[in-house]
PDB file of C-alpha atoms in Angstrom:
ATOM      1  CA  UNK X   4     181.665  75.168  52.954  1.00  0.00           C
ATOM      2  CA  UNK X   5     182.788  71.850  54.364  1.00  0.00           C
ATOM      3  CA  UNK X   6     186.386  70.722  53.858  1.00  0.00           C
ATOM      4  CA  UNK X   7     187.398  67.466  52.224  1.00  0.00           C
ATOM      5  CA  UNK X   8     191.079  66.599  52.060  1.00  0.00           C
ATOM      6  CA  UNK X   9     192.538  64.017  49.691  1.00  0.00           C
ATOM      7  CA  UNK X  10     196.070  62.616  49.624  1.00  0.00           C
ATOM      8  CA  UNK X  11     198.300  62.204  47.820  1.00  0.00           C
ATOM      9  CA  UNK X  12     197.698  64.828  45.135  1.00  0.00           C
ATOM     10  CA  UNK X  13     200.078  63.117  42.740  1.00  0.00           C
ATOM     11  CA  UNK X  14     201.545  59.642  42.628  1.00  0.00           C
ATOM     12  CA  UNK X  15     203.661  57.777  40.135  1.00  0.00           C
ATOM     13  CA  UNK X  16     203.898  54.048  40.569  1.00  0.00           C
ATOM     14  CA  UNK X  17     205.252  51.069  38.721  1.00  0.00           C
ATOM     15  CA  UNK X  18     202.964  48.717  36.889  1.00  0.00           C
ATOM     16  CA  UNK X  19     201.844  45.874  39.174  1.00  0.00           C
ATOM     17  CA  UNK X  20     202.088  47.798  42.412  1.00  0.00           C
ATOM     18  CA  UNK X  21     199.229  49.088  44.564  1.00  0.00           C
ATOM     19  CA  UNK X  22     198.404  52.659  45.464  1.00  0.00           C
ATOM     20  CA  UNK X  23     196.273  53.895  48.346  1.00  0.00           C
ATOM     21  CA  UNK X  24     194.425  57.207  48.188  1.00  0.00           C
ATOM     22  CA  UNK X  25     192.911  58.762  51.308  1.00  0.00           C
ATOM     23  CA  UNK X  26     189.869  60.992  51.530  1.00  0.00           C
ATOM     24  CA  UNK X  27     189.094  62.784  54.783  1.00  0.00           C
ATOM     25  CA  UNK X  28     186.253  65.019  55.841  1.00  0.00           C
ATOM     26  CA  UNK X  29     187.940  67.542  58.114  1.00  0.00           C
ATOM     27  CA  UNK X  30     185.110  69.377  59.799  1.00  0.00           C
ATOM     28  CA  UNK X  31     182.108  67.149  59.442  1.00  0.00           C
ATOM     29  CA  UNK X  32     181.188  63.498  59.615  1.00  0.00           C
ATOM     30  CA  UNK X  33     180.545  61.737  56.340  1.00  0.00           C
ATOM     31  CA  UNK X  34     178.694  58.456  56.531  1.00  0.00           C
ATOM     32  CA  UNK X  35     178.899  58.310  52.774  1.00  0.00           C
ATOM     33  CA  UNK X  36     181.693  59.330  50.448  1.00  0.00           C
ATOM     34  CA  UNK X  37     181.872  59.011  46.687  1.00  0.00           C
ATOM     35  CA  UNK X  38     184.796  58.130  44.467  1.00  0.00           C
ATOM     36  CA  UNK X  39     185.003  59.480  40.938  1.00  0.00           C
ATOM     37  CA  UNK X  40     187.373  59.058  38.068  1.00  0.00           C
ATOM     38  CA  UNK X  41     187.950  61.798  35.554  1.00  0.00           C
ATOM     39  CA  UNK X  42     189.654  61.410  32.196  1.00  0.00           C
ATOM     40  CA  UNK X  43     191.190  64.449  30.493  1.00  0.00           C
ATOM     41  CA  UNK X  44     188.546  66.890  29.291  1.00  0.00           C
ATOM     42  CA  UNK X  45     185.786  64.589  30.460  1.00  0.00           C
ATOM     43  CA  UNK X  46     183.168  64.637  33.156  1.00  0.00           C
ATOM     44  CA  UNK X  47     183.337  62.950  36.529  1.00  0.00           C
ATOM     45  CA  UNK X  48     182.332  59.313  36.403  1.00  0.00           C
ATOM     46  CA  UNK X  49     181.123  57.770  39.631  1.00  0.00           C
ATOM     47  CA  UNK X  50     183.091  54.653  40.491  1.00  0.00           C
ATOM     48  CA  UNK X  51     181.642  53.707  43.833  1.00  0.00           C
ATOM     49  CA  UNK X  52     179.785  54.865  46.893  1.00  0.00           C
ATOM     50  CA  UNK X  53     181.669  54.320  50.119  1.00  0.00           C
ATOM     51  CA  UNK X  54     179.552  53.635  53.187  1.00  0.00           C
ATOM     52  CA  UNK X  55     180.931  53.858  56.694  1.00  0.00           C
ATOM     53  CA  UNK X  56     180.966  50.476  58.365  1.00  0.00           C
ATOM     54  CA  UNK X  57     179.713  48.517  55.381  1.00  0.00           C
ATOM     55  CA  UNK X  58     180.690  47.433  51.911  1.00  0.00           C
ATOM     56  CA  UNK X  59     181.021  49.934  49.123  1.00  0.00           C
ATOM     57  CA  UNK X  60     178.556  50.004  46.279  1.00  0.00           C
ATOM     58  CA  UNK X  61     180.273  49.861  42.911  1.00  0.00           C
ATOM     59  CA  UNK X  62     178.970  51.214  39.636  1.00  0.00           C
ATOM     60  CA  UNK X  63     178.516  48.888  36.719  1.00  0.00           C
ATOM     61  CA  UNK X  64     181.784  48.122  35.000  1.00  0.00           C
ATOM     62  CA  UNK X  65     183.985  49.017  37.969  1.00  0.00           C
ATOM     63  CA  UNK X  66     186.035  46.065  39.250  1.00  0.00           C
ATOM     64  CA  UNK X  67     185.595  45.840  42.999  1.00  0.00           C
ATOM     65  CA  UNK X  68     188.646  43.624  43.387  1.00  0.00           C
ATOM     66  CA  UNK X  69     190.792  46.153  41.612  1.00  0.00           C
ATOM     67  CA  UNK X  70     189.500  49.276  43.294  1.00  0.00           C
ATOM     68  CA  UNK X  71     189.283  48.403  46.982  1.00  0.00           C
ATOM     69  CA  UNK X  72     187.354  50.843  49.112  1.00  0.00           C
ATOM     70  CA  UNK X  73     187.452  51.015  52.876  1.00  0.00           C
ATOM     71  CA  UNK X  74     185.404  53.429  54.973  1.00  0.00           C
ATOM     72  CA  UNK X  75     186.407  52.557  58.495  1.00  0.00           C
ATOM     73  CA  UNK X  76     185.433  55.797  60.192  1.00  0.00           C
ATOM     74  CA  UNK X  77     183.047  58.697  59.751  1.00  0.00           C
ATOM     75  CA  UNK X  78     185.840  60.893  58.465  1.00  0.00           C
ATOM     76  CA  UNK X  79     188.013  58.626  56.334  1.00  0.00           C
ATOM     77  CA  UNK X  80     187.549  56.618  53.189  1.00  0.00           C
ATOM     78  CA  UNK X  81     190.380  55.012  51.245  1.00  0.00           C
ATOM     79  CA  UNK X  82     190.614  53.833  47.660  1.00  0.00           C
ATOM     80  CA  UNK X  83     193.323  51.307  46.852  1.00  0.00           C
ATOM     81  CA  UNK X  84     194.146  50.686  43.232  1.00  0.00           C
ATOM     82  CA  UNK X  85     195.561  47.165  43.239  1.00  0.00           C
ATOM     83  CA  UNK X  86     197.982  45.793  40.678  1.00  0.00           C
ATOM     84  CA  UNK X  87     197.918  49.072  38.832  1.00  0.00           C
ATOM     85  CA  UNK X  88     198.407  49.173  35.073  1.00  0.00           C
ATOM     86  CA  UNK X  89     199.001  52.103  32.728  1.00  0.00           C
ATOM     87  CA  UNK X  90     195.318  52.168  31.772  1.00  0.00           C
ATOM     88  CA  UNK X  91     194.525  52.969  35.414  1.00  0.00           C
ATOM     89  CA  UNK X  92     196.330  56.266  35.040  1.00  0.00           C
ATOM     90  CA  UNK X  93     193.753  58.954  35.665  1.00  0.00           C
ATOM     91  CA  UNK X  94     192.535  61.689  37.988  1.00  0.00           C
ATOM     92  CA  UNK X  95     190.742  60.176  40.972  1.00  0.00           C
ATOM     93  CA  UNK X  96     188.634  62.418  43.151  1.00  0.00           C
ATOM     94  CA  UNK X  97     186.497  61.851  46.201  1.00  0.00           C
ATOM     95  CA  UNK X  98     183.563  63.784  47.529  1.00  0.00           C
ATOM     96  CA  UNK X  99     181.489  63.840  50.665  1.00  0.00           C
ATOM     97  CA  UNK X 100     178.182  65.395  51.511  1.00  0.00           C
ATOM     98  CA  UNK X 101     177.310  67.031  54.758  1.00  0.00           C
ATOM     99  CA  UNK X 102     173.834  65.508  54.821  1.00  0.00           C
ATOM    100  CA  UNK X 103     171.953  68.723  55.292  1.00  0.00           C
ATOM    101  CA  UNK X 104     174.355  70.129  57.848  1.00  0.00           C
ATOM    102  CA  UNK X 105     176.054  73.499  57.717  1.00  0.00           C
ATOM    103  CA  UNK X 106     176.844  73.034  54.065  1.00  0.00           C
ATOM    104  CA  UNK X 107     173.298  72.163  53.129  1.00  0.00           C
ATOM    105  CA  UNK X 108     173.114  69.381  50.597  1.00  0.00           C
ATOM    106  CA  UNK X 109     176.283  70.372  48.834  1.00  0.00           C
ATOM    107  CA  UNK X 110     178.895  67.831  47.876  1.00  0.00           C
ATOM    108  CA  UNK X 111     182.464  68.894  48.505  1.00  0.00           C
ATOM    109  CA  UNK X 112     185.415  67.466  46.722  1.00  0.00           C
ATOM    110  CA  UNK X 113     188.898  66.518  47.705  1.00  0.00           C
ATOM    111  CA  UNK X 114     191.825  67.961  45.793  1.00  0.00           C
ATOM    112  CA  UNK X 115     191.995  64.916  43.565  1.00  0.00           C
ATOM    113  CA  UNK X 116     194.846  62.484  42.947  1.00  0.00           C
ATOM    114  CA  UNK X 117     196.685  62.335  39.657  1.00  0.00           C
ATOM    115  CA  UNK X 118     197.787  58.714  39.288  1.00  0.00           C
ATOM    116  CA  UNK X 119     200.385  57.822  36.705  1.00  0.00           C
ATOM    117  CA  UNK X 120     201.292  54.173  36.254  1.00  0.00           C
ATOM    118  CA  UNK X 121     204.543  53.570  34.408  1.00  0.00           C
TER     119      UNK X 121
ATOM    120  CA  UNK D   9     168.988  55.857  36.791  1.00  0.00           C
ATOM    121  CA  UNK D  10     169.424  59.571  36.333  1.00  0.00           C
ATOM    122  CA  UNK D  11     170.843  60.957  33.096  1.00  0.00           C
ATOM    123  CA  UNK D  12     172.024  64.554  32.839  1.00  0.00           C
ATOM    124  CA  UNK D  13     172.698  66.230  29.507  1.00  0.00           C
ATOM    125  CA  UNK D  14     174.621  69.507  29.355  1.00  0.00           C
ATOM    126  CA  UNK D  15     174.972  72.019  26.523  1.00  0.00           C
ATOM    127  CA  UNK D  16     176.986  73.515  25.020  1.00  0.00           C
ATOM    128  CA  UNK D  17     180.202  71.565  25.480  1.00  0.00           C
ATOM    129  CA  UNK D  18     182.245  74.679  24.724  1.00  0.00           C
ATOM    130  CA  UNK D  19     181.266  78.320  25.000  1.00  0.00           C
ATOM    131  CA  UNK D  20     183.320  81.335  24.067  1.00  0.00           C
ATOM    132  CA  UNK D  21     182.182  84.820  25.072  1.00  0.00           C
ATOM    133  CA  UNK D  22     183.640  88.279  25.140  1.00  0.00           C
ATOM    134  CA  UNK D  23     184.475  89.775  28.504  1.00  0.00           C
ATOM    135  CA  UNK D  24     181.433  91.563  29.873  1.00  0.00           C
ATOM    136  CA  UNK D  25     178.939  89.445  27.956  1.00  0.00           C
ATOM    137  CA  UNK D  26     176.615  86.909  29.549  1.00  0.00           C
ATOM    138  CA  UNK D  27     177.024  83.148  29.403  1.00  0.00           C
ATOM    139  CA  UNK D  28     174.253  80.582  29.668  1.00  0.00           C
ATOM    140  CA  UNK D  29     174.729  76.854  30.176  1.00  0.00           C
ATOM    141  CA  UNK D  30     171.772  74.497  30.040  1.00  0.00           C
ATOM    142  CA  UNK D  31     171.154  71.060  31.507  1.00  0.00           C
ATOM    143  CA  UNK D  32     168.339  68.569  31.288  1.00  0.00           C
ATOM    144  CA  UNK D  33     167.716  65.641  33.580  1.00  0.00           C
ATOM    145  CA  UNK D  34     165.657  62.504  33.258  1.00  0.00           C
ATOM    146  CA  UNK D  35     164.581  61.489  36.766  1.00  0.00           C
ATOM    147  CA  UNK D  36     161.600  63.521  37.911  1.00  0.00           C
ATOM    148  CA  UNK D  37     162.411  62.536  41.499  1.00  0.00           C
ATOM    149  CA  UNK D  38     165.631  64.565  41.453  1.00  0.00           C
ATOM    150  CA  UNK D  39     165.301  67.590  43.668  1.00  0.00           C
ATOM    151  CA  UNK D  40     168.780  69.008  44.149  1.00  0.00           C
ATOM    152  CA  UNK D  41     170.772  70.667  41.364  1.00  0.00           C
ATOM    153  CA  UNK D  42     174.264  72.034  42.050  1.00  0.00           C
ATOM    154  CA  UNK D  43     176.688  73.690  39.674  1.00  0.00           C
ATOM    155  CA  UNK D  44     180.440  73.236  39.914  1.00  0.00           C
ATOM    156  CA  UNK D  45     183.366  75.149  38.480  1.00  0.00           C
ATOM    157  CA  UNK D  46     186.548  73.223  37.804  1.00  0.00           C
ATOM    158  CA  UNK D  47     189.823  74.826  36.857  1.00  0.00           C
ATOM    159  CA  UNK D  48     192.491  72.737  35.179  1.00  0.00           C
ATOM    160  CA  UNK D  49     193.896  70.113  37.537  1.00  0.00           C
ATOM    161  CA  UNK D  50     191.847  71.369  40.454  1.00  0.00           C
ATOM    162  CA  UNK D  51     188.885  70.032  42.357  1.00  0.00           C
ATOM    163  CA  UNK D  52     185.341  71.000  41.352  1.00  0.00           C
ATOM    164  CA  UNK D  53     184.102  73.898  43.453  1.00  0.00           C
ATOM    165  CA  UNK D  54     180.436  74.355  44.258  1.00  0.00           C
ATOM    166  CA  UNK D  55     179.386  77.755  42.953  1.00  0.00           C
ATOM    167  CA  UNK D  56     175.619  77.683  43.336  1.00  0.00           C
ATOM    168  CA  UNK D  57     172.857  75.175  43.895  1.00  0.00           C
ATOM    169  CA  UNK D  58     169.093  75.064  43.799  1.00  0.00           C
ATOM    170  CA  UNK D  59     166.482  72.816  45.282  1.00  0.00           C
ATOM    171  CA  UNK D  60     163.273  71.870  43.596  1.00  0.00           C
ATOM    172  CA  UNK D  61     161.060  74.030  45.751  1.00  0.00           C
ATOM    173  CA  UNK D  62     162.657  77.123  44.238  1.00  0.00           C
ATOM    174  CA  UNK D  63     162.493  78.314  40.642  1.00  0.00           C
ATOM    175  CA  UNK D  64     165.411  80.704  40.660  1.00  0.00           C
ATOM    176  CA  UNK D  65     168.379  81.572  42.813  1.00  0.00           C
ATOM    177  CA  UNK D  66     170.887  84.347  42.413  1.00  0.00           C
ATOM    178  CA  UNK D  67     174.279  85.072  43.912  1.00  0.00           C
ATOM    179  CA  UNK D  68     175.896  88.238  42.595  1.00  0.00           C
ATOM    180  CA  UNK D  69     176.769  87.574  38.931  1.00  0.00           C
ATOM    181  CA  UNK D  70     175.595  83.983  38.987  1.00  0.00           C
ATOM    182  CA  UNK D  71     172.031  82.757  38.781  1.00  0.00           C
ATOM    183  CA  UNK D  72     170.396  79.390  38.314  1.00  0.00           C
ATOM    184  CA  UNK D  73     166.879  78.740  37.056  1.00  0.00           C
ATOM    185  CA  UNK D  74     164.942  75.507  37.342  1.00  0.00           C
ATOM    186  CA  UNK D  75     161.949  74.307  35.352  1.00  0.00           C
ATOM    187  CA  UNK D  76     160.759  71.099  37.004  1.00  0.00           C
ATOM    188  CA  UNK D  77     157.986  70.539  34.505  1.00  0.00           C
ATOM    189  CA  UNK D  78     160.399  70.541  31.593  1.00  0.00           C
ATOM    190  CA  UNK D  79     163.175  68.967  33.683  1.00  0.00           C
ATOM    191  CA  UNK D  80     165.792  71.487  32.806  1.00  0.00           C
ATOM    192  CA  UNK D  81     167.911  73.977  34.679  1.00  0.00           C
ATOM    193  CA  UNK D  82     170.327  76.641  33.561  1.00  0.00           C
ATOM    194  CA  UNK D  83     173.320  78.576  34.826  1.00  0.00           C
ATOM    195  CA  UNK D  84     173.547  82.258  33.954  1.00  0.00           C
ATOM    196  CA  UNK D  85     176.740  84.238  34.398  1.00  0.00           C
ATOM    197  CA  UNK D  86     176.495  87.961  33.765  1.00  0.00           C
ATOM    198  CA  UNK D  87     179.315  90.455  33.155  1.00  0.00           C
ATOM    199  CA  UNK D  88     181.753  87.643  32.516  1.00  0.00           C
ATOM    200  CA  UNK D  89     185.396  88.099  33.457  1.00  0.00           C
ATOM    201  CA  UNK D  90     188.507  86.212  32.286  1.00  0.00           C
ATOM    202  CA  UNK D  91     188.693  84.470  35.669  1.00  0.00           C
ATOM    203  CA  UNK D  92     185.334  82.883  34.928  1.00  0.00           C
ATOM    204  CA  UNK D  93     187.102  80.752  32.314  1.00  0.00           C
ATOM    205  CA  UNK D  94     186.883  77.138  33.492  1.00  0.00           C
ATOM    206  CA  UNK D  95     184.887  73.970  32.995  1.00  0.00           C
ATOM    207  CA  UNK D  96     181.420  74.070  34.503  1.00  0.00           C
ATOM    208  CA  UNK D  97     179.477  70.972  35.488  1.00  0.00           C
ATOM    209  CA  UNK D  98     175.829  70.683  36.354  1.00  0.00           C
ATOM    210  CA  UNK D  99     174.573  67.804  38.452  1.00  0.00           C
ATOM    211  CA  UNK D 100     171.348  66.348  39.751  1.00  0.00           C
ATOM    212  CA  UNK D 101     170.454  64.149  42.674  1.00  0.00           C
ATOM    213  CA  UNK D 102     167.702  63.068  44.968  1.00  0.00           C
ATOM    214  CA  UNK D 103     168.435  64.813  48.249  1.00  0.00           C
ATOM    215  CA  UNK D 104     171.754  63.548  49.622  1.00  0.00           C
ATOM    216  CA  UNK D 105     172.210  60.657  47.246  1.00  0.00           C
ATOM    217  CA  UNK D 106     174.971  60.484  44.702  1.00  0.00           C
ATOM    218  CA  UNK D 107     175.303  63.244  42.148  1.00  0.00           C
ATOM    219  CA  UNK D 108     174.980  62.535  38.456  1.00  0.00           C
ATOM    220  CA  UNK D 109     177.045  65.001  36.455  1.00  0.00           C
ATOM    221  CA  UNK D 110     176.507  66.516  33.071  1.00  0.00           C
ATOM    222  CA  UNK D 111     179.264  66.301  30.487  1.00  0.00           C
ATOM    223  CA  UNK D 112     180.710  69.708  31.304  1.00  0.00           C
ATOM    224  CA  UNK D 113     181.005  73.031  29.485  1.00  0.00           C
ATOM    225  CA  UNK D 114     184.334  74.642  28.765  1.00  0.00           C
ATOM    226  CA  UNK D 115     183.774  78.379  29.115  1.00  0.00           C
ATOM    227  CA  UNK D 116     186.329  80.738  27.613  1.00  0.00           C
ATOM    228  CA  UNK D 117     186.051  84.438  28.347  1.00  0.00           C
ATOM    229  CA  UNK D 118     188.090  86.531  25.943  1.00  0.00           C
ATOM    230  CA  UNK D 119     189.523  89.773  27.306  1.00  0.00           C
TER     231      UNK D 119
END
């Protein structure tokens, strides 16, 4: 399958600071990447769809000014959690689809980022 | 938008038994249905998928069936092993659009 790499895997930050998470497609080009948030023992909730070269599309209830998404190239999307607060602590995970390439229509996930805001 | 329901939320089986997880979806336009396995703290891993032009797909001990008329699809794991213990998610989408996930099933295989 296709490889998606996400960094960092864990981050602890102070309340009020910003954290940037990177999502890279290593062996394919991803015009679209997806950012999810997962609470303990819960399913993956789509936060936003990241489109290369254009603005991200955010799901209802997700603050675009708080969760800044940049997709500047075909292999990299970044999620920046701005002015983080303890309630932003969660598991954030990205995915990318190979658009019918070698991996078919499968979506492949990054390793995820465990964010803890103290 | 699409809504995916998944049952059961937890499933406990004895090693060697079969496990079945069922999902229903709401959008009749959905035509791609993957299943993911997620171990604690790890990323979801695609284990099998099916497209709407196929009714069943099998890969060793894992099989998926799809009933488009009823809008439901199921994951079947035969001869379960302790390493099958994980959370399983079904999902649905229209081609390469975003995936909508079910709520997940925690499968526990007792040795």
